[in-house]
Tab-separated table of C-alpha atoms and ligand atoms in Angstrom:
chain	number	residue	atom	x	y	z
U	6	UNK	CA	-195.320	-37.692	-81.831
U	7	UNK	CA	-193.940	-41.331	-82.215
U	8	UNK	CA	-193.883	-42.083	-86.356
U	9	UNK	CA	-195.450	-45.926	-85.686
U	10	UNK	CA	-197.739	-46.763	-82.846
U	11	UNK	CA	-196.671	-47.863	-79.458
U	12	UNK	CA	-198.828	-50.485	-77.843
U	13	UNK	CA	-199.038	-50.764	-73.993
U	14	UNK	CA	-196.758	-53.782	-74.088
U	15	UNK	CA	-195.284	-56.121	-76.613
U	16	UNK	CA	-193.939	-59.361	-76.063
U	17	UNK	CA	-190.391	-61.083	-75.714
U	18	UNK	CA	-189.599	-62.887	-78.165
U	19	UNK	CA	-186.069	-64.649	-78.214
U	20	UNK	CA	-183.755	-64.907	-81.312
U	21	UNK	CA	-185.544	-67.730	-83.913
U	22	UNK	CA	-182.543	-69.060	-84.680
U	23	UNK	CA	-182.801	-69.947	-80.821
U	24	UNK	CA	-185.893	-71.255	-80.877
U	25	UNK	CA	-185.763	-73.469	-84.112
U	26	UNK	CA	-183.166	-75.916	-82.350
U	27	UNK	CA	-185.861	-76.634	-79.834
U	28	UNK	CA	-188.123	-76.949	-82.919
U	29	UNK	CA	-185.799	-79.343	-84.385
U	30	UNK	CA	-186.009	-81.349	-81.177
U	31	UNK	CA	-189.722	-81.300	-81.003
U	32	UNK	CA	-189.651	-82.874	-84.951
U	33	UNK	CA	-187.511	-85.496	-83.816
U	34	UNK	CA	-189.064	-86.978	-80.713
U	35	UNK	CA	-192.978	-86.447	-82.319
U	36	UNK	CA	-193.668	-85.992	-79.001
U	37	UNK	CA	-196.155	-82.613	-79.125
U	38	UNK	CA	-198.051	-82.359	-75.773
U	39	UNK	CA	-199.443	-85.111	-72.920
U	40	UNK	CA	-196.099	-84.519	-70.206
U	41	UNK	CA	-193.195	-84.393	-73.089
U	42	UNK	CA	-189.734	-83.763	-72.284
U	43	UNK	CA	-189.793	-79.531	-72.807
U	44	UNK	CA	-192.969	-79.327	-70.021
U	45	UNK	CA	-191.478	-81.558	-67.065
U	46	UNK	CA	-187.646	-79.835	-67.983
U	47	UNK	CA	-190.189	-75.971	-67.675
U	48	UNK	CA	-191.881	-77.304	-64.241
U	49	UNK	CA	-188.449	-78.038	-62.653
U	50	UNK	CA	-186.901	-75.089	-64.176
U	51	UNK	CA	-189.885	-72.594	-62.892
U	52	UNK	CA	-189.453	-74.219	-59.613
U	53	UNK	CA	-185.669	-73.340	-59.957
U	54	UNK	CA	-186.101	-69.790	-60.716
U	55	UNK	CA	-189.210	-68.757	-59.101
U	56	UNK	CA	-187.815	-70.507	-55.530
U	57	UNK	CA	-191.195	-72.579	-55.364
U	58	UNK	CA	-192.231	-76.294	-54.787
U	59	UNK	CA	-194.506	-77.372	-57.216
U	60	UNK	CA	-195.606	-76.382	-60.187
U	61	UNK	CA	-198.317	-77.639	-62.904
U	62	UNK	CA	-198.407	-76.384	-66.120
U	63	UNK	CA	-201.239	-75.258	-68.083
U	64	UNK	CA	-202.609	-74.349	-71.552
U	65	UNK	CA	-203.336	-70.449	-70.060
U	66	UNK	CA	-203.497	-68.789	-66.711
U	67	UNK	CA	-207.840	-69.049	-67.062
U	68	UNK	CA	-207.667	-72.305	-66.950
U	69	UNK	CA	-205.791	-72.747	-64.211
U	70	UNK	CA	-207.534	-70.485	-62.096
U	71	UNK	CA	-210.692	-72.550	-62.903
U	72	UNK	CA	-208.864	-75.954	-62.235
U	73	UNK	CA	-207.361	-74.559	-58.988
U	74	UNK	CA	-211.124	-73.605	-57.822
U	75	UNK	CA	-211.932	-77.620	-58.540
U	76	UNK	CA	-208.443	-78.579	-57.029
U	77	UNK	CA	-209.650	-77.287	-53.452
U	78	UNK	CA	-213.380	-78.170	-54.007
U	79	UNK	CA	-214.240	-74.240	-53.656
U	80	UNK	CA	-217.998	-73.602	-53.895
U	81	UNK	CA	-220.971	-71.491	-51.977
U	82	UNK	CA	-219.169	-67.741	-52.321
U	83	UNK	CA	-216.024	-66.149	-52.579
U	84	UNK	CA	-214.669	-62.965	-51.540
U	85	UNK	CA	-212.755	-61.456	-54.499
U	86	UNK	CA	-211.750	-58.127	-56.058
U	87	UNK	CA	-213.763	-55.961	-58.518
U	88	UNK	CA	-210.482	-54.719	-59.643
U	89	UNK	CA	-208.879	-57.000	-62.152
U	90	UNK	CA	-208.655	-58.350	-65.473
U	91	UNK	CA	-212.597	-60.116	-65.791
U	92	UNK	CA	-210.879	-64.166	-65.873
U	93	UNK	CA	-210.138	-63.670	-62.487
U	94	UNK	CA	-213.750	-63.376	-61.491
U	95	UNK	CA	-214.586	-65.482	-64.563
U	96	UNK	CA	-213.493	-67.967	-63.111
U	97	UNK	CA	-215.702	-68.702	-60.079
U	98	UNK	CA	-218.861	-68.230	-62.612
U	99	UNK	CA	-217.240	-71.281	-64.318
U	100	UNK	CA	-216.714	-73.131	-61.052
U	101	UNK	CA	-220.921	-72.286	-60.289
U	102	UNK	CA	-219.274	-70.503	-57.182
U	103	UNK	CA	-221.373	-66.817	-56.585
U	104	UNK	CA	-218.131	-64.027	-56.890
U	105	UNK	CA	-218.769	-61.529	-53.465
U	106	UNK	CA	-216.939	-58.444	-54.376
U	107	UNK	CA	-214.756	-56.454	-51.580
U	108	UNK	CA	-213.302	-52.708	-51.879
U	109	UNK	CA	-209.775	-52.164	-52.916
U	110	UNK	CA	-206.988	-50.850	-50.481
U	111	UNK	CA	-205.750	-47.230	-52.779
U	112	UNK	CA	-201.726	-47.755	-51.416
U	113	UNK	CA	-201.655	-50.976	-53.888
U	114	UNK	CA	-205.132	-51.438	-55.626
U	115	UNK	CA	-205.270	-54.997	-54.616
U	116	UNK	CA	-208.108	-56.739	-51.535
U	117	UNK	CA	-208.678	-54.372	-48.630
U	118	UNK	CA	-208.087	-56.624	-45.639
U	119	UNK	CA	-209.764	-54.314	-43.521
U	120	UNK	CA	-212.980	-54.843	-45.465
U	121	UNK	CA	-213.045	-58.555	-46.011
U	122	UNK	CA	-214.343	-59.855	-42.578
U	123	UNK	CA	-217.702	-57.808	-43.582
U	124	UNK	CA	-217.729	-59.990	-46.364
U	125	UNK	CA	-217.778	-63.664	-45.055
U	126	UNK	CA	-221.116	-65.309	-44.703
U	127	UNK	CA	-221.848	-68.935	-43.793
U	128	UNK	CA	-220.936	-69.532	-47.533
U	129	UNK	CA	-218.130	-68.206	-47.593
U	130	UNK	CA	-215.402	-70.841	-48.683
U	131	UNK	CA	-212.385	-68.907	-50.096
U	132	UNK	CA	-210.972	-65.337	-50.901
U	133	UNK	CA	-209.263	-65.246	-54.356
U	134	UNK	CA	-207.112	-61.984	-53.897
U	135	UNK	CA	-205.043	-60.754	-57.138
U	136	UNK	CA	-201.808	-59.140	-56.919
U	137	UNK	CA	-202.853	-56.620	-59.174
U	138	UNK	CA	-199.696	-55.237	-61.757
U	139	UNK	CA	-197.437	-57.442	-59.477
U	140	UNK	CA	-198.043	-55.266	-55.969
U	141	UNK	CA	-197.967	-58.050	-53.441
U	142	UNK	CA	-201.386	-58.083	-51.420
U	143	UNK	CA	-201.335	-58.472	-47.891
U	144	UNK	CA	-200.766	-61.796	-47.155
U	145	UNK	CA	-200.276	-61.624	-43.871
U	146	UNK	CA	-203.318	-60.234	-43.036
U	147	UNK	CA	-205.507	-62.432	-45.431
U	148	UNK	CA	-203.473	-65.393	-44.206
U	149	UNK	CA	-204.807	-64.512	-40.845
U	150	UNK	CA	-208.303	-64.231	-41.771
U	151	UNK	CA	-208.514	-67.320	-44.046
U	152	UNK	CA	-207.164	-68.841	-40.722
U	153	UNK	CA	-209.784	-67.612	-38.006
U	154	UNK	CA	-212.325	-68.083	-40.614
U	155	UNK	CA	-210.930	-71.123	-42.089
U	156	UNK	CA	-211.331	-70.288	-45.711
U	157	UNK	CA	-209.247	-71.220	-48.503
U	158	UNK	CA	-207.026	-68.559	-50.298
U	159	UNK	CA	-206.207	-68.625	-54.262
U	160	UNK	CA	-204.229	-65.726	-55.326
U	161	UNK	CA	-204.367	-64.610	-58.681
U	162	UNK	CA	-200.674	-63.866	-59.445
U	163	UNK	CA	-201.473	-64.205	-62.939
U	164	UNK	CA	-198.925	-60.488	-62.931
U	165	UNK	CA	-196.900	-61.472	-60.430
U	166	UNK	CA	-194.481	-63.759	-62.588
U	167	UNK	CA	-190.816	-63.289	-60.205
U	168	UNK	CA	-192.129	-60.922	-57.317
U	169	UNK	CA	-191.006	-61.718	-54.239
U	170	UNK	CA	-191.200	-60.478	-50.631
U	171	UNK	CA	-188.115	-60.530	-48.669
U	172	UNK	CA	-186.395	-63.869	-49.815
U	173	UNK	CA	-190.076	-65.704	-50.827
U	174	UNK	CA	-191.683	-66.221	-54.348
U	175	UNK	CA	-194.949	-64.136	-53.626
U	176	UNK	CA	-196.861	-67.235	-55.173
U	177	UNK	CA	-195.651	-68.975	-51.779
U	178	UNK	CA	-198.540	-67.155	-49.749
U	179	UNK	CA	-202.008	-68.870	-49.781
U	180	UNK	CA	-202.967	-72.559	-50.538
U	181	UNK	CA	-202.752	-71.966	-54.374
U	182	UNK	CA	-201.452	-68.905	-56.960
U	183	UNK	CA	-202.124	-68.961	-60.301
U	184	UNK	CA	-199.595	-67.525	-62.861
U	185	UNK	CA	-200.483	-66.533	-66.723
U	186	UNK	CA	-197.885	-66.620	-69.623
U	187	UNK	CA	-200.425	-64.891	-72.090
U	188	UNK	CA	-198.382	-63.277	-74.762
U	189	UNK	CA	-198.957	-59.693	-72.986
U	190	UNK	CA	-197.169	-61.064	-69.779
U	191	UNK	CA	-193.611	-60.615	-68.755
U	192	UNK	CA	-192.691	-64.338	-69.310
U	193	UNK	CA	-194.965	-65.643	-72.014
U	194	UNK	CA	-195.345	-68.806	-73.315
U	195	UNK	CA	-197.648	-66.984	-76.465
U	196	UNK	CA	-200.596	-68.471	-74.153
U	197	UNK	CA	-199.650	-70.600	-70.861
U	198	UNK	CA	-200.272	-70.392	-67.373
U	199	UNK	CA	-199.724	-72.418	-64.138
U	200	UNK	CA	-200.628	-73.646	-60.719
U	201	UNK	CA	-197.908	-73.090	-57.948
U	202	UNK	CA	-199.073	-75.416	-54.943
U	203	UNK	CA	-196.954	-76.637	-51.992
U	204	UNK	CA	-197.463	-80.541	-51.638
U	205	UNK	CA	-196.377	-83.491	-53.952
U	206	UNK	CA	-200.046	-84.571	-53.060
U	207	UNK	CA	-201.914	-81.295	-54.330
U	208	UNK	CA	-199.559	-81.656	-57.269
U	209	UNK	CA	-200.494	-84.482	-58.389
U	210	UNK	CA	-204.335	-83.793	-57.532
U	211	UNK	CA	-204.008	-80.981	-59.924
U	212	UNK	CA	-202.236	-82.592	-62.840
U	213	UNK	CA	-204.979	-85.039	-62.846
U	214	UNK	CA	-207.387	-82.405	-63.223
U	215	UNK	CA	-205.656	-80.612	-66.286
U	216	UNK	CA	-205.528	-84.242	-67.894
U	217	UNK	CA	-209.446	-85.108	-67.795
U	218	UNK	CA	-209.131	-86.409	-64.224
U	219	UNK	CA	-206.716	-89.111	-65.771
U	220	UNK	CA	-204.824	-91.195	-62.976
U	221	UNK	CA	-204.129	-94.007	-64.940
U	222	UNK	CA	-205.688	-95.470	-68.172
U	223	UNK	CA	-208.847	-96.831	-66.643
U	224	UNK	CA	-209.113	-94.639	-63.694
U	225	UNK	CA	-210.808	-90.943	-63.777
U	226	UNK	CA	-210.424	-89.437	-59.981
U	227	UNK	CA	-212.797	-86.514	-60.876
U	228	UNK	CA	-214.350	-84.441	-63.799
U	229	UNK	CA	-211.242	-83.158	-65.204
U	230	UNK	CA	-210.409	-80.930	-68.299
U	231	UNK	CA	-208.094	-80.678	-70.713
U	232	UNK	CA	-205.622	-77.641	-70.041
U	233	UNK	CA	-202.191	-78.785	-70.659
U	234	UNK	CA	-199.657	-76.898	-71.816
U	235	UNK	CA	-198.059	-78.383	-75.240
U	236	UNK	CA	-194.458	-79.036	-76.102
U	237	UNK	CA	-194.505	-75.715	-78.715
U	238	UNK	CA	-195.303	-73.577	-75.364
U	239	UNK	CA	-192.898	-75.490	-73.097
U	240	UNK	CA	-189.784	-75.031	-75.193
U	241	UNK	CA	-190.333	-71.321	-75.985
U	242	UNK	CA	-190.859	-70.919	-71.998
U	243	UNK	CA	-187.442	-72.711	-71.555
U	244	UNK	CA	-185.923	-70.381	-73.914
U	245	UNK	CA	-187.178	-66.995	-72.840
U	246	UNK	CA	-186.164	-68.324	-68.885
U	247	UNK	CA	-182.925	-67.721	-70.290
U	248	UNK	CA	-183.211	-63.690	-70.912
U	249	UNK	CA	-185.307	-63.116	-67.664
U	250	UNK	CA	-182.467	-61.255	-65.345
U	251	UNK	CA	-182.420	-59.077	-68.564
U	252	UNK	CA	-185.581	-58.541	-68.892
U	253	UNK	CA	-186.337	-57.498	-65.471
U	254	UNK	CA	-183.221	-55.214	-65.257
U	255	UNK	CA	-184.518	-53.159	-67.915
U	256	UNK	CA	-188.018	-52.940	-67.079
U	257	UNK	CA	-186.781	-51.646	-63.644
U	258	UNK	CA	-184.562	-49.402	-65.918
U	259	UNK	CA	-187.754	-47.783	-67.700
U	260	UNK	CA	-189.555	-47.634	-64.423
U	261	UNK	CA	-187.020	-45.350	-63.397
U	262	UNK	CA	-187.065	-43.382	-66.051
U	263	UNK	CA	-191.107	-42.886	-66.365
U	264	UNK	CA	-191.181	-41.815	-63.227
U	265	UNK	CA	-188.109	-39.336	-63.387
U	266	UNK	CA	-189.471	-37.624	-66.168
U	267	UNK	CA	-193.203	-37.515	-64.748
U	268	UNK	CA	-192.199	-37.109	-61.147
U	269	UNK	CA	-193.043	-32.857	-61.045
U	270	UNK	CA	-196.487	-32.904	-63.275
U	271	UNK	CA	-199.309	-32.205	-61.087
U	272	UNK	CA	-202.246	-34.104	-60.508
U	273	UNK	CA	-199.843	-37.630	-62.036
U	274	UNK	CA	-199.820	-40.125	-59.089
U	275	UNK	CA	-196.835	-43.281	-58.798
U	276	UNK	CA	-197.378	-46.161	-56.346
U	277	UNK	CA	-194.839	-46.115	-54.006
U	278	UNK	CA	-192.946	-49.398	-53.492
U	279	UNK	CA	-193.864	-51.483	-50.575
U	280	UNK	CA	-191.166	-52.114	-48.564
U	281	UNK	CA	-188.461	-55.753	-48.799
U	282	UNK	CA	-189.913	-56.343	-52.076
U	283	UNK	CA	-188.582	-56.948	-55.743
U	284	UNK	CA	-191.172	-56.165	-58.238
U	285	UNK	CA	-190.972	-57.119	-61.620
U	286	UNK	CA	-192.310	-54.140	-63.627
U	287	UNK	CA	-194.920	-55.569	-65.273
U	288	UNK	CA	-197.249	-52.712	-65.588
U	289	UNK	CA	-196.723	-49.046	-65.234
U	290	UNK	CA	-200.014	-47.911	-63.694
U	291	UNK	CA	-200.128	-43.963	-63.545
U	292	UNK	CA	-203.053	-42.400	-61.721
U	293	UNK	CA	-204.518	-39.220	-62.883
U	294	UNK	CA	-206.355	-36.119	-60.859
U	295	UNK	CA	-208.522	-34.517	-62.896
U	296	UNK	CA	-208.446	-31.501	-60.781
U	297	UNK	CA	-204.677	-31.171	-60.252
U	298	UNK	CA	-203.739	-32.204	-63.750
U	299	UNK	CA	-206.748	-30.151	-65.606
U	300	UNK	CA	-207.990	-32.928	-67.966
U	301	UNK	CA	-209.584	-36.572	-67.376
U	302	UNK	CA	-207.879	-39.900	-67.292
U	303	UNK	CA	-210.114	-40.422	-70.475
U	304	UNK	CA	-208.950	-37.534	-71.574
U	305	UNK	CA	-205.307	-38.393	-71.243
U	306	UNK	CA	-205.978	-41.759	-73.139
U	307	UNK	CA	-207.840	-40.214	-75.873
U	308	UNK	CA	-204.826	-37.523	-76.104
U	309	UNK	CA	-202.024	-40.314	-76.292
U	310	UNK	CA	-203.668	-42.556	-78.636
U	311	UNK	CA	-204.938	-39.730	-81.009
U	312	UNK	CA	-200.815	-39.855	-81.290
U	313	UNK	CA	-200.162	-43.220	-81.787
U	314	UNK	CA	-199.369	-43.874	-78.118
U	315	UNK	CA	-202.035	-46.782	-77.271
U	316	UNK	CA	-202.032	-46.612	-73.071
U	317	UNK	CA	-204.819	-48.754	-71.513
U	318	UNK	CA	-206.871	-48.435	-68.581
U	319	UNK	CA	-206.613	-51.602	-66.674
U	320	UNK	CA	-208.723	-52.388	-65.276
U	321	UNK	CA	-211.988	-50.339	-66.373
U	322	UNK	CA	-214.925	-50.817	-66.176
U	323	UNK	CA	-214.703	-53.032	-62.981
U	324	UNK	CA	-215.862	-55.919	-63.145
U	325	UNK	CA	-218.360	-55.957	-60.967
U	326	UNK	CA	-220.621	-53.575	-63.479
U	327	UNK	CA	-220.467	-56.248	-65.871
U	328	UNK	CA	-223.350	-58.273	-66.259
U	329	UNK	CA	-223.707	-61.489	-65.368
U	330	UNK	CA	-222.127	-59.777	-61.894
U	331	UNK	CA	-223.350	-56.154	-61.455
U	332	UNK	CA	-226.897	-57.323	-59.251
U	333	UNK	CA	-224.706	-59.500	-56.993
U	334	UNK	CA	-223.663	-58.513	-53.106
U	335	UNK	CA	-221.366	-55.860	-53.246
U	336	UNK	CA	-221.360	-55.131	-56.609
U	337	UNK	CA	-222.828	-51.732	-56.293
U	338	UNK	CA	-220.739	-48.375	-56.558
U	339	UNK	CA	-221.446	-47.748	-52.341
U	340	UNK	CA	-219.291	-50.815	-51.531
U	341	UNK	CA	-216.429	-50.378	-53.942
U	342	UNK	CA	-215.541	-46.314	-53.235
U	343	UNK	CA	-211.983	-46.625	-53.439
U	344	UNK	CA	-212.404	-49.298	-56.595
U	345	UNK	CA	-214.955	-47.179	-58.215
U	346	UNK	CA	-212.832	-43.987	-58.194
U	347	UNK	CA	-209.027	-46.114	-59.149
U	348	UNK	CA	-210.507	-47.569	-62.151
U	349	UNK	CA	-211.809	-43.740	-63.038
U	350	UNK	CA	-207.906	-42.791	-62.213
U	351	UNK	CA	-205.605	-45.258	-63.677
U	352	UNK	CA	-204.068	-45.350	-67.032
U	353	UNK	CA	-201.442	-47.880	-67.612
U	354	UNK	CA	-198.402	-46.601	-69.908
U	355	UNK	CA	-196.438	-48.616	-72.335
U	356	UNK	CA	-193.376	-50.844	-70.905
U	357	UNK	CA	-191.949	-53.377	-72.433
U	358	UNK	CA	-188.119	-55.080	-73.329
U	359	UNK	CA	-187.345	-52.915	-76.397
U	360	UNK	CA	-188.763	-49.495	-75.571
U	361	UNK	CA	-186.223	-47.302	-75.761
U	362	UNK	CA	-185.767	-43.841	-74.043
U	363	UNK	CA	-185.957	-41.239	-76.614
U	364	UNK	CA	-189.773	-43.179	-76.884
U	365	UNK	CA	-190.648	-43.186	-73.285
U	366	UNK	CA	-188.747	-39.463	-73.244
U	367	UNK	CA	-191.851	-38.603	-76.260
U	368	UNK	CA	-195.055	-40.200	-74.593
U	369	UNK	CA	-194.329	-38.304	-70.987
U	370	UNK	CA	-193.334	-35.024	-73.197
U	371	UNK	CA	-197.063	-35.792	-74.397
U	372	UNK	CA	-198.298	-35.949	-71.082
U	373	UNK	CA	-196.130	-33.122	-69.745
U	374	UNK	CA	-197.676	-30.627	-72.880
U	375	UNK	CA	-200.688	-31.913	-71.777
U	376	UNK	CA	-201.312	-30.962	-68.333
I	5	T4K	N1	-205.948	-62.954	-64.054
I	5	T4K	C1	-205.453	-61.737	-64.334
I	5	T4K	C2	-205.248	-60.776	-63.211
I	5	T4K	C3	-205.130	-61.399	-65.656
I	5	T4K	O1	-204.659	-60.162	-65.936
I	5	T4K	C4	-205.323	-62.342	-66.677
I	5	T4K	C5	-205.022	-61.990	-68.045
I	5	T4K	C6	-205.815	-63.617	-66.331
I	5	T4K	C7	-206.121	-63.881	-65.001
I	5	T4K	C8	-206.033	-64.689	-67.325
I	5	T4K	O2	-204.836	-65.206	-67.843
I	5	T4K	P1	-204.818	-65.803	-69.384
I	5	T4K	O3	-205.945	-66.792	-69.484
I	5	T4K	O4	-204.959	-64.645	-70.341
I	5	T4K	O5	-203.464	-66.462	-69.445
I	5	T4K	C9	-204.761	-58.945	-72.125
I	5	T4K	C10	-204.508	-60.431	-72.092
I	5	T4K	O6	-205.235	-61.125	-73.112
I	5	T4K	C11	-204.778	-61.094	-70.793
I	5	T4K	O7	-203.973	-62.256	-70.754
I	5	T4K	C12	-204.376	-60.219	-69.618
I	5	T4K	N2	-204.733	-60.795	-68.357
I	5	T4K	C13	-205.000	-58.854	-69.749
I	5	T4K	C14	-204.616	-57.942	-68.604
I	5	T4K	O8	-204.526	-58.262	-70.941
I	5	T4K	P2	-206.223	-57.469	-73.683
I	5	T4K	O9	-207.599	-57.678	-74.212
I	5	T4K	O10	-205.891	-56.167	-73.086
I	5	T4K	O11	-205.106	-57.844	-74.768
I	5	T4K	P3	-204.823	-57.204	-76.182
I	5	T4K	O12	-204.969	-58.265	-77.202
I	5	T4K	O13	-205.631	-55.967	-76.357
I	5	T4K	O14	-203.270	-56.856	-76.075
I	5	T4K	C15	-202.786	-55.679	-75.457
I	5	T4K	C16	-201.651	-55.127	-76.293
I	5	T4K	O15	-200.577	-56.035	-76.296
I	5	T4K	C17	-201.987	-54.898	-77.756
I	5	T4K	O16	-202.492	-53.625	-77.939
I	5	T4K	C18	-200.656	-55.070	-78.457
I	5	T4K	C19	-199.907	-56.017	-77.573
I	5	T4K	N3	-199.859	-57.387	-78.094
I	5	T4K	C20	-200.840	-58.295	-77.747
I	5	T4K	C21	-200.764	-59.583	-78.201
I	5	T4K	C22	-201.831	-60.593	-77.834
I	5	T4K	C23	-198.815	-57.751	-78.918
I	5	T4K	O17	-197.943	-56.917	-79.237
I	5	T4K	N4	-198.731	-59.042	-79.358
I	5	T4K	C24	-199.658	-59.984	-79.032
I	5	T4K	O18	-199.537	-61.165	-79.436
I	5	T4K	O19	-206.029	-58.639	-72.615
């Protein structure tokens, strides 16, 4: 049993020494937030590194995802997932926009093409799929829907932070993705988040928004907000760009390694990879069988934590049994089978930059004794 608790994830944090030359920077230009030098040098970089065109910077992924809703002028309903972390959906209540939940696909937890097209009513103006643990949805197939249905399409990519799909960012697909830099997420700016778009025009829609609707000093375009990110957030994100080849090498390294050592215990389910893609690790969802494996998922997570291994199960309960949301259309358990029963099944295990083997070696010995 580990000596001192292990928590599902921790987050990257560069050297301070590092970090306090940026701080010294910050001191000397008393320039703190409001466009400084460290967010438009983060925007370009992101757009270096992720292989996007635009990018707008915000205060956290939430507020993006609400200000990307008011970006396209989404209202009426949207087809979303119950399966995700509750911003996501959160985020249309915000917006006055009624959330229409659709079933999960099991293969990668995220929309269930197959089952949107059910969904759409007259006021129907956008799907807001999440690529759930950084799985890429399918984007062709929603791209072909929001097309014959003209519909807008946000994705939540709010895990997806470097996943791409052949050559392509996966925040490419759709009219709008959303990223989050929350402290928990593989690139963190402590909290931070961001639009990806694909037009100078959208950009600059959008960085009015996050600036009160601000065009110029005397001229508001619209009711905007204030969600920009600050110069603290920028410079950190600048920073930890710097470590990200690492970062992902070794998550990919413990991703290997989980699955090695779990790959023979009955009743433990992987996802398999989808094909042409590079993930980036940011999860390690398990799914568990109660009747193969002999005990619960609960069970499991009551097991590890009672020795100091803290898993979690994202993402239960769904959110669509969560009130202000569990009496609207297709909310109930009948039209989310496959949802209902993964968020019963899933127990994410710790991963993070630091964990070392003999660790991950001790929480699946846990499991193993377990089953
Ligand atoms: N869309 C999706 C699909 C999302 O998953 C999220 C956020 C959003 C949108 C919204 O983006 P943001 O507005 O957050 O940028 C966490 C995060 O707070 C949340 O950002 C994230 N998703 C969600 C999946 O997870 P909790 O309640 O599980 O976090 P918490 O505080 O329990 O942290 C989990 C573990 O991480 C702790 O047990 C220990 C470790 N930890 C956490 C923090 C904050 C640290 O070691 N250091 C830290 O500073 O929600």
């Amino acid at each position: 049993m580990p000596q001192t608790p292990i928590y599902v994830t921790r987050p990257f944090l560069p050297p301070l020494d590092e970090f306090e030359l940026y701080l010294k920077e910050i001191w000397q230009n008393k320039w703190l937030t409001n466009k400084g030098q460290f967010h438009e040098k983060l925007e370009r970089a992101l757009c270096d590194f992720l292989g996007v065109k635009h990018i707008c910077l915000f205060a956290n992924g939430t507020l993006a995802l609400i200000t990307a809703l008011q970006a396209l002028d989404i209202h009426g309903e949207v087809i979303t997932t119950p399966f995700s972390f509750v911003a996501t959906t959160h985020s249309l209540w915000w917006n006055g926009i009624t959330p229409v939940f659709c079933d999960i696909e099991e293969e990668t937890c995220n929309l269930d093409p197959h089952r949107i097209e059910a969904m759409i009513t007259p006021l129907t103006s956008a799907i807001l799929p999440v690529h759930v643990y950084g799985t890429p949805c399918n984007t062709k197939e929603i791209g072909r829907i929001a097309k014959d249905h003209n519909l807008k399409i946000i994705y939540d990519a709010a895990h997806a932070f470097g996943v791409k799909q052949g050559d392509s960012s996966i925040c490419n697909a759709g009219d709008l993705s959303i990223l989050s830099f929350h402290a928990t997420k593989i690139f963190n700016t402590f909290e931070g988040g961001a639009i990806v778009c694909h037009t100078q025009e959208m950009k600059q829609r959008i960085d009015y928004l996050k600036n009160f609707g601000f065009a110029d000093e005397v001229t508001v375009i619209g009711p905007g907000i204030n969600a920009k990110m600050n110069e603290l957030q920028a410079a950190f994100g600048l920073l930890h760009l710097k470590y990200m080849d690492e970062i992902f090498k070794e998550r990919e390294e413990i991703n290997t390694l989980y699955r090695k050592e779990l790959e023979n215990v009955p009743g433990i389910r992987f996802f398999s990879d989808l094909k042409n893609t590079n993930y980036n690790r940011s999860y390690m969802p398990i799914f568990v069988k109660k009747d193969k494996f002999g005990h619960s998922r609960d069970d499991l997570y009551n097991l590890l934590k009672s020795k100091n291994v803290f898993s979690r199960r994202y993402f239960y309960p769904l959110i669509s049994s969560f009130s202000p949301y569990n009496k609207l259309i297709g909310a109930s358990s009948e039209n989310l089978p496959v949802a209902e029963r993964i968020a019963n099944e899933v127990l994410c295990l710790p991963i993070y930059n630091g964990l070392s083997s003999t660790e991950i070696k001790e929480i699946c010995q846990l499991v193993i004794n377990y089953c």
